[in-house]
Amino acid sequence: MKEVLIIVRQDKVSKTKVALTDAGILGFTCRKVMGRGKKLFSPDLYSVLDNGDVPTNSIGECFTEGSRLIPKRLFVIMAQDEDVEKIIEAVMDVNSTGNPGDGKIFVMPITTAFRIRDGKQQEDSDSY
């Protein structure tokens, strides 16, 4: 079993849910998160502004605050090993724009799971 963490733009949640469901992945959790990547704002983008003036609204804040946290969405999926590739493919298909900030996918092994109802350790991967 694997745990798949997927961070995507907030406006891609609906498309991501549909893509996962179409891929046969019916169980997942989605949460609101805030974060940022390593890329800093490029001063070259000032050229797209009128007269080089930075607006005083929230868009302008993005130009002036290099460490600003950006709203994102985090999907958490517990998946069988053979489903991981189709999860990655489905998410990449609907979220990849080729631009910074499209998101990240992390895949980690699950070593043990316990069913809360009766405390039984889950050894059969189908019972997660």
Tab-separated table of N, CA and C in Angstrom:
chain	number	residue	atom	x	y	z
A	1	MET	N	0.834	-1.184	0.000
A	1	MET	CA	0.000	0.000	0.000
A	1	MET	C	0.872	1.239	0.000
A	2	LYS	N	0.326	2.303	-0.545
A	2	LYS	CA	1.017	3.592	-0.610
A	2	LYS	C	0.081	4.700	-0.148
A	3	GLU	N	0.686	5.745	0.405
A	3	GLU	CA	-0.027	6.975	0.686
A	3	GLU	C	0.397	7.959	-0.393
A	4	VAL	N	-0.575	8.548	-1.070
A	4	VAL	CA	-0.296	9.512	-2.130
A	4	VAL	C	-0.801	10.871	-1.657
A	5	LEU	N	0.120	11.830	-1.540
A	5	LEU	CA	-0.221	13.212	-1.186
A	5	LEU	C	-0.131	14.041	-2.455
A	6	ILE	N	-1.199	14.770	-2.739
A	6	ILE	CA	-1.270	15.548	-3.968
A	6	ILE	C	-1.634	16.984	-3.606
A	7	ILE	N	-0.795	17.930	-3.987
A	7	ILE	CA	-1.061	19.347	-3.745
A	7	ILE	C	-1.364	19.989	-5.095
A	8	VAL	N	-2.546	20.622	-5.190
A	8	VAL	CA	-2.969	21.232	-6.453
A	8	VAL	C	-3.503	22.642	-6.214
A	9	ARG	N	-3.650	23.379	-7.297
A	9	ARG	CA	-4.267	24.704	-7.232
A	9	ARG	C	-5.718	24.553	-6.773
A	10	GLN	N	-6.206	25.541	-6.032
A	10	GLN	CA	-7.562	25.439	-5.501
A	10	GLN	C	-8.630	25.414	-6.593
A	11	ASP	N	-8.349	26.014	-7.746
A	11	ASP	CA	-9.349	26.021	-8.818
A	11	ASP	C	-9.362	24.720	-9.627
A	12	LYS	N	-8.532	23.753	-9.244
A	12	LYS	CA	-8.466	22.469	-9.951
A	12	LYS	C	-9.097	21.324	-9.154
A	13	VAL	N	-9.721	21.634	-8.019
A	13	VAL	CA	-10.270	20.584	-7.154
A	13	VAL	C	-11.346	19.779	-7.871
A	14	SER	N	-12.306	20.439	-8.489
A	14	SER	CA	-13.414	19.722	-9.145
A	14	SER	C	-12.909	18.809	-10.254
A	15	LYS	N	-12.018	19.319	-11.085
A	15	LYS	CA	-11.478	18.498	-12.172
A	15	LYS	C	-10.656	17.330	-11.629
A	16	THR	N	-9.943	17.560	-10.527
A	16	THR	CA	-9.146	16.498	-9.924
A	16	THR	C	-10.051	15.408	-9.359
A	17	LYS	N	-11.134	15.791	-8.686
A	17	LYS	CA	-12.078	14.809	-8.144
A	17	LYS	C	-12.677	13.958	-9.263
A	18	VAL	N	-13.084	14.597	-10.342
A	18	VAL	CA	-13.666	13.868	-11.469
A	18	VAL	C	-12.632	12.919	-12.074
A	19	ALA	N	-11.409	13.402	-12.259
A	19	ALA	CA	-10.361	12.568	-12.855
A	19	ALA	C	-10.061	11.348	-11.982
A	20	LEU	N	-9.988	11.551	-10.671
A	20	LEU	CA	-9.735	10.423	-9.766
A	20	LEU	C	-10.881	9.418	-9.809
A	21	THR	N	-12.107	9.916	-9.784
A	21	THR	CA	-13.278	9.031	-9.834
A	21	THR	C	-13.316	8.264	-11.152
A	22	ASP	N	-13.040	8.961	-12.263
A	22	ASP	CA	-13.012	8.299	-13.575
A	22	ASP	C	-11.925	7.231	-13.640
A	23	ALA	N	-10.849	7.421	-12.861
A	23	ALA	CA	-9.756	6.444	-12.830
A	23	ALA	C	-10.056	5.282	-11.871
A	24	GLY	N	-11.224	5.329	-11.221
A	24	GLY	CA	-11.608	4.251	-10.320
A	24	GLY	C	-11.169	4.451	-8.884
A	25	ILE	N	-10.693	5.661	-8.558
A	25	ILE	CA	-10.261	5.973	-7.198
A	25	ILE	C	-11.416	6.698	-6.521
A	26	LEU	N	-12.107	5.993	-5.633
A	26	LEU	CA	-13.316	6.547	-5.042
A	26	LEU	C	-13.096	7.102	-3.644
A	27	GLY	N	-12.059	6.656	-2.949
A	27	GLY	CA	-11.826	7.105	-1.593
A	27	GLY	C	-10.632	8.032	-1.487
A	28	PHE	N	-10.866	9.253	-1.023
A	28	PHE	CA	-9.779	10.205	-0.800
A	28	PHE	C	-10.258	11.294	0.136
A	29	THR	N	-9.308	12.026	0.673
A	29	THR	CA	-9.583	13.170	1.540
A	29	THR	C	-9.019	14.403	0.857
A	30	CYS	N	-9.711	15.521	0.976
A	30	CYS	CA	-9.219	16.776	0.417
A	30	CYS	C	-9.329	17.853	1.484
A	31	ARG	N	-8.230	18.596	1.687
A	31	ARG	CA	-8.204	19.649	2.705
A	31	ARG	C	-7.692	20.951	2.113
A	32	LYS	N	-8.111	22.055	2.737
A	32	LYS	CA	-7.565	23.364	2.385
A	32	LYS	C	-6.233	23.511	3.093
A	33	VAL	N	-5.212	23.934	2.355
A	33	VAL	CA	-3.890	24.164	2.934
A	33	VAL	C	-3.330	25.466	2.377
A	34	MET	N	-2.296	25.974	3.026
A	34	MET	CA	-1.585	27.163	2.551
A	34	MET	C	-0.120	26.777	2.407
A	35	GLY	N	0.528	27.257	1.375
A	35	GLY	CA	1.934	26.934	1.203
A	35	GLY	C	2.530	27.687	0.032
A	36	ARG	N	3.760	27.354	-0.246
A	36	ARG	CA	4.450	27.962	-1.375
A	36	ARG	C	5.599	27.061	-1.789
A	37	GLY	N	6.020	27.206	-3.005
A	37	GLY	CA	7.167	26.476	-3.513
A	37	GLY	C	8.442	27.275	-3.306
A	38	LYS	N	9.498	26.845	-3.970
A	38	LYS	CA	10.799	27.502	-3.813
A	38	LYS	C	10.975	28.715	-4.709
A	39	LYS	N	10.176	28.795	-5.766
A	39	LYS	CA	10.365	29.862	-6.746
A	39	LYS	C	9.952	31.215	-6.171
A	40	LEU	N	10.815	32.203	-6.335
A	40	LEU	CA	10.519	33.569	-5.920
A	40	LEU	C	9.926	34.327	-7.093
A	41	PHE	N	9.290	35.435	-6.807
A	41	PHE	CA	8.695	36.273	-7.833
A	41	PHE	C	9.781	36.849	-8.739
A	42	SER	N	9.530	36.829	-10.016
A	42	SER	CA	10.472	37.373	-10.989
A	42	SER	C	10.191	38.849	-11.243
A	43	PRO	N	11.165	39.714	-11.022
A	43	PRO	CA	10.967	41.136	-11.295
A	43	PRO	C	10.627	41.426	-12.752
A	44	ASP	N	10.936	40.483	-13.649
A	44	ASP	CA	10.597	40.667	-15.062
A	44	ASP	C	9.091	40.807	-15.267
A	45	LEU	N	8.289	40.271	-14.327
A	45	LEU	CA	6.842	40.363	-14.463
A	45	LEU	C	6.336	41.786	-14.279
A	46	TYR	N	7.155	42.669	-13.703
A	46	TYR	CA	6.732	44.065	-13.568
A	46	TYR	C	6.426	44.678	-14.929
A	47	SER	N	7.025	44.153	-15.972
A	47	SER	CA	6.820	44.721	-17.305
A	47	SER	C	5.383	44.566	-17.781
A	48	VAL	N	4.618	43.636	-17.204
A	48	VAL	CA	3.227	43.461	-17.626
A	48	VAL	C	2.297	44.474	-16.963
A	49	LEU	N	2.807	45.192	-15.993
A	49	LEU	CA	1.988	46.177	-15.284
A	49	LEU	C	1.962	47.499	-16.046
A	50	ASP	N	0.854	48.212	-15.920
A	50	ASP	CA	0.763	49.534	-16.534
A	50	ASP	C	1.771	50.473	-15.898
A	51	ASN	N	2.623	51.069	-16.689
A	51	ASN	CA	3.619	52.052	-16.236
A	51	ASN	C	4.559	51.503	-15.160
A	52	GLY	N	4.574	50.185	-14.953
A	52	GLY	CA	5.455	49.612	-13.935
A	52	GLY	C	4.976	49.826	-12.516
A	53	ASP	N	3.785	50.420	-12.339
A	53	ASP	CA	3.251	50.657	-10.994
A	53	ASP	C	2.618	49.385	-10.447
A	54	VAL	N	2.970	49.069	-9.206
A	54	VAL	CA	2.401	47.899	-8.554
A	54	VAL	C	1.045	48.278	-7.963
A	55	PRO	N	-0.026	47.517	-8.293
A	55	PRO	CA	-1.341	47.846	-7.738
A	55	PRO	C	-1.343	47.714	-6.215
A	56	THR	N	-2.233	48.429	-5.549
A	56	THR	CA	-2.307	48.394	-4.089
A	56	THR	C	-3.291	47.334	-3.591
A	57	ASN	N	-3.843	46.530	-4.478
A	57	ASN	CA	-4.782	45.482	-4.072
A	57	ASN	C	-4.049	44.162	-3.804
A	58	SER	N	-4.811	43.067	-3.658
A	58	SER	CA	-4.204	41.771	-3.340
A	58	SER	C	-3.295	41.258	-4.455
A	59	ILE	N	-3.559	41.649	-5.690
A	59	ILE	CA	-2.670	41.248	-6.786
A	59	ILE	C	-1.303	41.889	-6.596
A	60	GLY	N	-1.291	43.146	-6.203
A	60	GLY	CA	-0.032	43.832	-5.945
A	60	GLY	C	0.753	43.198	-4.817
A	61	GLU	N	0.055	42.665	-3.823
A	61	GLU	CA	0.738	41.994	-2.719
A	61	GLU	C	1.561	40.812	-3.217
A	62	CYS	N	1.039	40.114	-4.219
A	62	CYS	CA	1.769	38.971	-4.771
A	62	CYS	C	3.082	39.413	-5.415
A	63	PHE	N	3.110	40.652	-5.939
A	63	PHE	CA	4.317	41.163	-6.558
A	63	PHE	C	5.356	41.584	-5.525
A	64	THR	N	4.897	42.000	-4.349
A	64	THR	CA	5.811	42.587	-3.387
A	64	THR	C	6.199	41.671	-2.243
A	65	GLU	N	5.457	40.616	-2.028
A	65	GLU	CA	5.735	39.753	-0.888
A	65	GLU	C	6.214	38.390	-1.385
A	66	GLY	N	7.520	38.184	-1.415
A	66	GLY	CA	8.109	36.969	-1.959
A	66	GLY	C	7.845	35.723	-1.156
A	67	SER	N	7.497	35.843	0.118
A	67	SER	CA	7.273	34.656	0.937
A	67	SER	C	5.803	34.415	1.225
A	68	ARG	N	4.945	35.009	0.456
A	68	ARG	CA	3.496	34.895	0.663
A	68	ARG	C	3.045	33.437	0.532
A	69	LEU	N	2.160	33.001	1.448
A	69	LEU	CA	1.578	31.671	1.368
A	69	LEU	C	0.376	31.710	0.427
A	70	ILE	N	0.267	30.679	-0.378
A	70	ILE	CA	-0.764	30.626	-1.407
A	70	ILE	C	-1.756	29.523	-1.057
A	71	PRO	N	-3.065	29.781	-1.183
A	71	PRO	CA	-4.042	28.733	-0.903
A	71	PRO	C	-3.922	27.599	-1.912
A	72	LYS	N	-3.873	26.393	-1.418
A	72	LYS	CA	-3.799	25.188	-2.250
A	72	LYS	C	-4.770	24.165	-1.681
A	73	ARG	N	-4.877	23.016	-2.332
A	73	ARG	CA	-5.679	21.906	-1.843
A	73	ARG	C	-4.797	20.672	-1.778
A	74	LEU	N	-4.984	19.902	-0.707
A	74	LEU	CA	-4.201	18.690	-0.473
A	74	LEU	C	-5.126	17.486	-0.522
A	75	PHE	N	-4.890	16.595	-1.469
A	75	PHE	CA	-5.590	15.320	-1.539
A	75	PHE	C	-4.715	14.268	-0.870
A	76	VAL	N	-5.330	13.421	-0.056
A	76	VAL	CA	-4.640	12.305	0.589
A	76	VAL	C	-5.367	11.030	0.161
A	77	ILE	N	-4.599	10.105	-0.405
A	77	ILE	CA	-5.183	8.857	-0.903
A	77	ILE	C	-4.358	7.682	-0.407
A	78	MET	N	-5.021	6.673	0.158
A	78	MET	CA	-4.392	5.408	0.486
A	78	MET	C	-4.713	4.474	-0.674
A	79	ALA	N	-3.684	3.984	-1.360
A	79	ALA	CA	-3.919	3.236	-2.590
A	79	ALA	C	-3.111	1.954	-2.634
A	80	GLN	N	-3.641	1.010	-3.343
A	80	GLN	CA	-2.882	-0.198	-3.600
A	80	GLN	C	-1.751	0.145	-4.568
A	81	ASP	N	-0.653	-0.581	-4.454
A	81	ASP	CA	0.534	-0.283	-5.265
A	81	ASP	C	0.204	-0.179	-6.757
A	82	GLU	N	-0.646	-1.071	-7.247
A	82	GLU	CA	-0.944	-1.087	-8.682
A	82	GLU	C	-1.808	0.094	-9.124
A	83	ASP	N	-2.414	0.830	-8.185
A	83	ASP	CA	-3.244	1.989	-8.534
A	83	ASP	C	-2.474	3.312	-8.559
A	84	VAL	N	-1.265	3.317	-8.046
A	84	VAL	CA	-0.515	4.572	-7.913
A	84	VAL	C	-0.266	5.236	-9.261
A	85	GLU	N	0.135	4.467	-10.252
A	85	GLU	CA	0.431	5.063	-11.566
A	85	GLU	C	-0.805	5.700	-12.193
A	86	LYS	N	-1.965	5.066	-12.065
A	86	LYS	CA	-3.168	5.667	-12.670
A	86	LYS	C	-3.608	6.906	-11.896
A	87	ILE	N	-3.332	6.957	-10.586
A	87	ILE	CA	-3.615	8.171	-9.810
A	87	ILE	C	-2.738	9.311	-10.310
A	88	ILE	N	-1.452	9.036	-10.438
A	88	ILE	CA	-0.512	10.064	-10.900
A	88	ILE	C	-0.897	10.558	-12.296
A	89	GLU	N	-1.208	9.636	-13.180
A	89	GLU	CA	-1.568	10.018	-14.549
A	89	GLU	C	-2.836	10.872	-14.575
A	90	ALA	N	-3.845	10.471	-13.810
A	90	ALA	CA	-5.104	11.224	-13.781
A	90	ALA	C	-4.890	12.636	-13.252
A	91	VAL	N	-4.105	12.765	-12.194
A	91	VAL	CA	-3.850	14.077	-11.589
A	91	VAL	C	-3.017	14.954	-12.520
A	92	MET	N	-2.000	14.377	-13.121
A	92	MET	CA	-1.149	15.140	-14.041
A	92	MET	C	-1.948	15.641	-15.243
A	93	ASP	N	-2.841	14.811	-15.771
A	93	ASP	CA	-3.618	15.186	-16.958
A	93	ASP	C	-4.452	16.450	-16.735
A	94	VAL	N	-5.042	16.598	-15.550
A	94	VAL	CA	-5.938	17.744	-15.331
A	94	VAL	C	-5.278	18.925	-14.630
A	95	ASN	N	-4.075	18.737	-14.089
A	95	ASN	CA	-3.440	19.820	-13.328
A	95	ASN	C	-2.207	20.425	-13.983
A	96	SER	N	-1.639	19.763	-14.949
A	96	SER	CA	-0.400	20.256	-15.541
A	96	SER	C	-0.683	21.346	-16.576
A	97	THR	N	-0.233	22.561	-16.274
A	97	THR	CA	-0.340	23.671	-17.227
A	97	THR	C	1.031	24.061	-17.759
A	98	GLY	N	2.073	23.486	-17.171
A	98	GLY	CA	3.426	23.844	-17.558
A	98	GLY	C	3.958	25.060	-16.833
A	99	ASN	N	3.211	25.561	-15.866
A	99	ASN	CA	3.603	26.758	-15.127
A	99	ASN	C	3.980	26.416	-13.691
A	100	PRO	N	4.855	27.221	-13.086
A	100	PRO	CA	5.152	27.018	-11.661
A	100	PRO	C	3.866	27.121	-10.846
A	101	GLY	N	3.768	26.284	-9.818
A	101	GLY	CA	2.595	26.321	-8.957
A	101	GLY	C	1.534	25.298	-9.315
A	102	ASP	N	1.790	24.464	-10.337
A	102	ASP	CA	0.817	23.440	-10.717
A	102	ASP	C	0.609	22.410	-9.611
A	103	GLY	N	1.623	22.192	-8.771
A	103	GLY	CA	1.458	21.263	-7.657
A	103	GLY	C	2.568	20.249	-7.543
A	104	LYS	N	2.374	19.335	-6.599
A	104	LYS	CA	3.347	18.258	-6.335
A	104	LYS	C	2.583	16.990	-5.997
A	105	ILE	N	3.224	15.859	-6.254
A	105	ILE	CA	2.704	14.551	-5.861
A	105	ILE	C	3.805	13.836	-5.089
A	106	PHE	N	3.461	13.341	-3.898
A	106	PHE	CA	4.390	12.583	-3.078
A	106	PHE	C	3.807	11.192	-2.853
A	107	VAL	N	4.635	10.160	-2.974
A	107	VAL	CA	4.191	8.785	-2.766
A	107	VAL	C	5.053	8.175	-1.671
A	108	MET	N	4.380	7.634	-0.633
A	108	MET	CA	5.097	7.058	0.510
A	108	MET	C	4.526	5.684	0.841
A	109	PRO	N	5.359	4.801	1.332
A	109	PRO	CA	4.862	3.471	1.710
A	109	PRO	C	4.059	3.527	3.010
A	110	ILE	N	3.089	2.633	3.112
A	110	ILE	CA	2.334	2.444	4.353
A	110	ILE	C	2.796	1.113	4.925
A	111	THR	N	3.265	1.132	6.149
A	111	THR	CA	3.770	-0.110	6.747
A	111	THR	C	2.716	-0.846	7.553
A	112	THR	N	1.822	-0.120	8.186
A	112	THR	CA	0.816	-0.742	9.034
A	112	THR	C	-0.432	0.125	9.084
A	113	ALA	N	-1.581	-0.522	9.220
A	113	ALA	CA	-2.839	0.189	9.428
A	113	ALA	C	-3.651	-0.591	10.457
A	114	PHE	N	-4.444	0.139	11.240
A	114	PHE	CA	-5.316	-0.480	12.237
A	114	PHE	C	-6.737	-0.008	12.005
A	115	ARG	N	-7.668	-0.937	12.105
A	115	ARG	CA	-9.074	-0.581	12.008
A	115	ARG	C	-9.518	-0.098	13.381
A	116	ILE	N	-10.027	1.108	13.469
A	116	ILE	CA	-10.401	1.712	14.750
A	116	ILE	C	-11.559	0.955	15.398
A	117	ARG	N	-12.493	0.476	14.598
A	117	ARG	CA	-13.682	-0.195	15.131
A	117	ARG	C	-13.338	-1.311	16.113
A	118	ASP	N	-12.371	-2.157	15.738
A	118	ASP	CA	-12.059	-3.298	16.599
A	118	ASP	C	-10.569	-3.428	16.937
A	119	GLY	N	-9.772	-2.462	16.494
A	119	GLY	CA	-8.348	-2.482	16.807
A	119	GLY	C	-7.541	-3.495	16.027
A	120	LYS	N	-8.166	-4.156	15.076
A	120	LYS	CA	-7.484	-5.189	14.296
A	120	LYS	C	-6.468	-4.559	13.349
A	121	GLN	N	-5.275	-5.172	13.336
A	121	GLN	CA	-4.249	-4.721	12.404
A	121	GLN	C	-4.621	-5.194	11.009
A	122	GLN	N	-4.549	-4.297	10.061
A	122	GLN	CA	-4.917	-4.611	8.685
A	122	GLN	C	-3.704	-5.161	7.947
A	123	GLU	N	-3.725	-6.417	7.643
A	123	GLU	CA	-2.622	-7.011	6.902
A	123	GLU	C	-2.964	-7.248	5.443
A	124	ASP	N	-4.260	-7.367	5.147
A	124	ASP	CA	-4.720	-7.566	3.790
A	124	ASP	C	-4.891	-6.203	3.135
A	125	SER	N	-4.141	-5.951	2.062
A	125	SER	CA	-4.176	-4.622	1.415
A	125	SER	C	-5.551	-4.267	0.892
A	126	ASP	N	-6.413	-5.252	0.624
A	126	ASP	CA	-7.755	-4.945	0.140
A	126	ASP	C	-8.646	-4.369	1.236
A	127	SER	N	-8.241	-4.513	2.481
A	127	SER	CA	-9.110	-4.078	3.572
A	127	SER	C	-8.775	-2.680	4.094
A	128	TYR	N	-7.850	-1.984	3.467
A	128	TYR	CA	-7.552	-0.622	3.898
A	128	TYR	C	-8.718	0.196	3.580
